[in-house]
Amino acid sequence: MIYPSTDYVFGGDGKIPYEVGDEKAPVNVYGNSKLLGENSVQATLQNYFIVRISWVFGANGKNFVKTMLKLAESHEKIRVVADQIGSPTYTADLAPLLADMVKTEKYGVYHATNEGFCSWADFAKEIFKQAGKNVEVEEIQTIDYPTPAKRPFNSRMSKKSLDAAGFKRLPAWEDALSRYLVELKN
């Protein structure tokens, strides 16, 4: 079984990447429900892949990239949170990794995001740069952008578990974004 999970299982504090076995301390209902799912999988099955991902974007559904591009149509300046740090995950990169995993018996818990870390503001700036949009990004703090659910400040996750199992890491998030923008145009 593959169980997709999330960075939200962690407390979101600190500045170092979380390892797969680090203490779990979800800060919202979503993170808690995903942790309960992880615990259920581990208690029920012996052979499973728990794969934690974050900041997902791809062809289907809503995502941050599509939102930024939509806002660029009507805004010259956008306020974006700069104190939450993580790694975007492109579904077109993630899917082949998951397919490779299920061909093995290297069961366990993994972190799989595109390489590199950025803030939401950094991500937005790169989206506008690569898309050729002239939009200024004003960096703000989380406290200045309240949301119904608390979000972790630190969503960095270590990929050492992928390395140890011999799985290939996903490309840099900037490269993934570039390929995704081409996909959106087509």
Short mmCIF file of C-alpha atoms in Angstrom, two decimals:
data_model
loop_
_atom_site.label_atom_id
_atom_site.label_comp_id
_atom_site.label_asym_id
_atom_site.label_seq_id
_atom_site.Cartn_x
_atom_site.Cartn_y
_atom_site.Cartn_z
CA MET A 1 0.00 0.00 0.00
CA ILE A 2 1.07 3.56 -0.68
CA TYR A 3 -0.27 6.06 1.83
CA PRO A 4 0.34 9.69 0.82
CA SER A 5 0.95 11.80 3.88
CA THR A 6 2.15 15.31 4.61
CA ASP A 7 4.65 17.59 6.31
CA TYR A 8 1.72 18.65 8.49
CA VAL A 9 2.34 15.64 10.78
CA PHE A 10 5.25 17.62 12.25
CA GLY A 11 5.05 20.60 14.57
CA GLY A 12 6.54 23.00 12.06
CA ASP A 13 9.06 24.58 14.39
CA GLY A 14 12.82 24.82 14.06
CA LYS A 15 14.88 25.37 10.95
CA ILE A 16 16.31 21.97 10.10
CA PRO A 17 14.71 19.39 7.82
CA TYR A 18 12.60 16.77 9.57
CA GLU A 19 13.79 13.18 9.41
CA VAL A 20 11.16 10.46 8.91
CA GLY A 21 11.33 9.35 12.56
CA ASP A 22 11.25 12.77 14.18
CA GLU A 23 8.59 13.56 16.77
CA LYS A 24 5.14 14.15 15.34
CA ALA A 25 3.15 17.12 16.64
CA PRO A 26 0.46 18.20 14.16
CA VAL A 27 -0.69 21.80 14.51
CA ASN A 28 -4.08 21.37 12.83
CA VAL A 29 -6.87 18.87 12.15
CA TYR A 30 -5.53 17.98 8.70
CA GLY A 31 -2.10 17.07 10.09
CA ASN A 32 -3.66 15.09 12.92
CA SER A 33 -5.91 13.13 10.53
CA LYS A 34 -2.95 12.29 8.30
CA LEU A 35 -0.95 11.15 11.34
CA LEU A 36 -3.85 8.95 12.46
CA GLY A 37 -3.85 7.48 8.95
CA GLU A 38 -0.12 6.78 9.15
CA ASN A 39 -0.56 5.11 12.53
CA SER A 40 -3.43 2.99 11.22
CA VAL A 41 -1.43 1.84 8.19
CA GLN A 42 1.55 0.94 10.37
CA ALA A 43 -0.63 -0.92 12.89
CA THR A 44 -2.52 -2.86 10.22
CA LEU A 45 0.06 -3.67 7.54
CA GLN A 46 3.61 -4.90 7.37
CA ASN A 47 4.23 -3.90 3.76
CA TYR A 48 3.53 -0.24 3.07
CA PHE A 49 5.01 2.95 1.73
CA ILE A 50 4.13 6.08 3.67
CA VAL A 51 5.22 8.99 1.50
CA ARG A 52 5.12 12.49 2.96
CA ILE A 53 4.78 15.29 0.45
CA SER A 54 4.15 19.03 0.63
CA TRP A 55 3.12 22.05 -1.40
CA VAL A 56 1.75 19.91 -4.22
CA PHE A 57 1.09 21.25 -7.72
CA GLY A 58 0.08 19.49 -10.92
CA ALA A 59 -2.29 19.40 -13.86
CA ASN A 60 -5.46 18.71 -11.92
CA GLY A 61 -7.15 20.71 -9.22
CA LYS A 62 -6.30 23.99 -7.56
CA ASN A 63 -2.79 24.80 -6.42
CA PHE A 64 -0.53 27.70 -5.48
CA VAL A 65 0.95 28.10 -8.97
CA LYS A 66 -2.46 28.38 -10.62
CA THR A 67 -3.60 30.82 -7.91
CA MET A 68 -0.56 33.07 -8.41
CA LEU A 69 -0.99 33.07 -12.20
CA LYS A 70 -4.68 33.95 -11.81
CA LEU A 71 -3.84 36.80 -9.41
CA ALA A 72 -1.21 38.08 -11.86
CA GLU A 73 -4.01 38.79 -14.33
CA SER A 74 -5.48 41.50 -12.09
CA HIS A 75 -2.78 42.52 -9.60
CA GLU A 76 0.51 44.39 -9.89
CA LYS A 77 1.44 43.62 -6.29
CA ILE A 78 0.66 40.57 -4.15
CA ARG A 79 1.31 39.97 -0.46
CA VAL A 80 2.76 36.49 0.18
CA VAL A 81 3.91 34.79 3.37
CA ALA A 82 7.70 34.68 3.71
CA ASP A 83 8.19 32.92 7.07
CA GLN A 84 6.85 29.48 6.10
CA ILE A 85 9.59 27.39 4.46
CA GLY A 86 9.19 24.12 2.59
CA SER A 87 9.57 22.32 -0.73
CA PRO A 88 7.10 22.28 -3.60
CA THR A 89 6.17 18.87 -5.05
CA TYR A 90 5.32 18.45 -8.74
CA THR A 91 2.96 15.52 -9.29
CA ALA A 92 4.61 14.69 -12.63
CA ASP A 93 7.87 14.09 -10.75
CA LEU A 94 6.27 12.33 -7.79
CA ALA A 95 4.26 9.79 -9.81
CA PRO A 96 7.27 8.02 -11.40
CA LEU A 97 8.94 7.77 -7.98
CA LEU A 98 5.84 6.13 -6.52
CA ALA A 99 5.71 3.74 -9.48
CA ASP A 100 9.37 2.86 -8.88
CA MET A 101 8.70 2.27 -5.18
CA VAL A 102 5.88 -0.23 -5.71
CA LYS A 103 8.16 -2.33 -7.92
CA THR A 104 10.35 -2.96 -4.87
CA GLU A 105 10.01 -4.34 -1.39
CA LYS A 106 11.76 -1.34 0.16
CA TYR A 107 8.82 -0.64 2.44
CA GLY A 108 8.88 2.18 4.94
CA VAL A 109 8.37 5.89 5.48
CA TYR A 110 9.75 8.39 2.99
CA HIS A 111 9.82 12.12 2.33
CA ALA A 112 9.42 12.95 -1.36
CA THR A 113 9.37 16.57 -2.48
CA ASN A 114 11.26 18.35 -5.19
CA GLU A 115 14.77 19.37 -4.16
CA GLY A 116 15.48 22.69 -2.49
CA PHE A 117 13.68 24.86 0.01
CA CYS A 118 11.84 28.15 -0.40
CA SER A 119 9.26 30.34 1.26
CA TRP A 120 5.83 30.86 -0.25
CA ALA A 121 7.05 34.35 -1.23
CA ASP A 122 10.14 32.91 -2.94
CA PHE A 123 7.91 30.43 -4.75
CA ALA A 124 5.61 33.23 -5.94
CA LYS A 125 8.56 35.33 -7.15
CA GLU A 126 9.90 32.39 -9.16
CA ILE A 127 6.45 31.71 -10.64
CA PHE A 128 6.17 35.30 -11.85
CA LYS A 129 9.76 35.35 -13.11
CA GLN A 130 9.43 32.15 -15.11
CA ALA A 131 5.96 33.05 -16.40
CA GLY A 132 7.13 36.51 -17.49
CA LYS A 133 4.64 38.28 -15.22
CA ASN A 134 5.49 41.74 -13.89
CA VAL A 135 4.09 41.32 -10.38
CA GLU A 136 5.74 42.61 -7.23
CA VAL A 137 5.74 40.24 -4.25
CA GLU A 138 5.47 41.92 -0.86
CA GLU A 139 6.88 39.57 1.76
CA ILE A 140 4.67 39.35 4.84
CA GLN A 141 4.63 37.28 8.01
CA THR A 142 2.13 34.53 8.79
CA ILE A 143 0.59 36.68 11.50
CA ASP A 144 -0.34 39.22 8.80
CA TYR A 145 -2.20 36.58 6.75
CA PRO A 146 -4.56 34.73 9.09
CA THR A 147 -6.08 31.48 7.83
CA PRO A 148 -8.71 29.22 9.42
CA ALA A 149 -6.13 26.45 9.89
CA LYS A 150 -2.72 26.98 11.44
CA ARG A 151 0.12 26.15 9.05
CA PRO A 152 3.61 24.96 9.99
CA PHE A 153 6.48 27.45 9.70
CA ASN A 154 8.99 24.70 8.94
CA SER A 155 7.93 22.19 6.30
CA ARG A 156 11.47 21.17 5.38
CA MET A 157 11.81 17.39 5.11
CA SER A 158 15.01 15.40 4.74
CA LYS A 159 15.28 13.00 1.79
CA LYS A 160 17.85 10.74 3.50
CA SER A 161 15.32 7.89 3.54
CA LEU A 162 15.12 8.01 -0.28
CA ASP A 163 18.92 7.95 -0.49
CA ALA A 164 19.24 5.04 1.93
CA ALA A 165 16.79 2.95 -0.12
CA GLY A 166 18.45 3.81 -3.41
CA PHE A 167 15.56 5.83 -4.80
CA LYS A 168 16.29 8.81 -7.03
CA ARG A 169 15.50 12.23 -5.57
CA LEU A 170 13.12 14.51 -7.43
CA PRO A 171 14.59 17.39 -9.49
CA ALA A 172 14.93 20.93 -8.13
CA TRP A 173 11.63 22.70 -7.55
CA GLU A 174 12.62 25.52 -9.93
CA ASP A 175 13.10 22.98 -12.73
CA ALA A 176 9.79 21.33 -11.85
CA LEU A 177 8.05 24.70 -12.00
CA SER A 178 9.53 25.39 -15.42
CA ARG A 179 8.21 22.11 -16.81
CA TYR A 180 4.83 22.66 -15.15
CA LEU A 181 4.43 26.10 -16.74
CA VAL A 182 5.03 24.47 -20.14
CA GLU A 183 2.41 21.85 -19.25
CA LEU A 184 -0.10 24.58 -18.37
CA LYS A 185 0.48 26.35 -21.70
CA ASN A 186 -0.23 23.12 -23.58
#
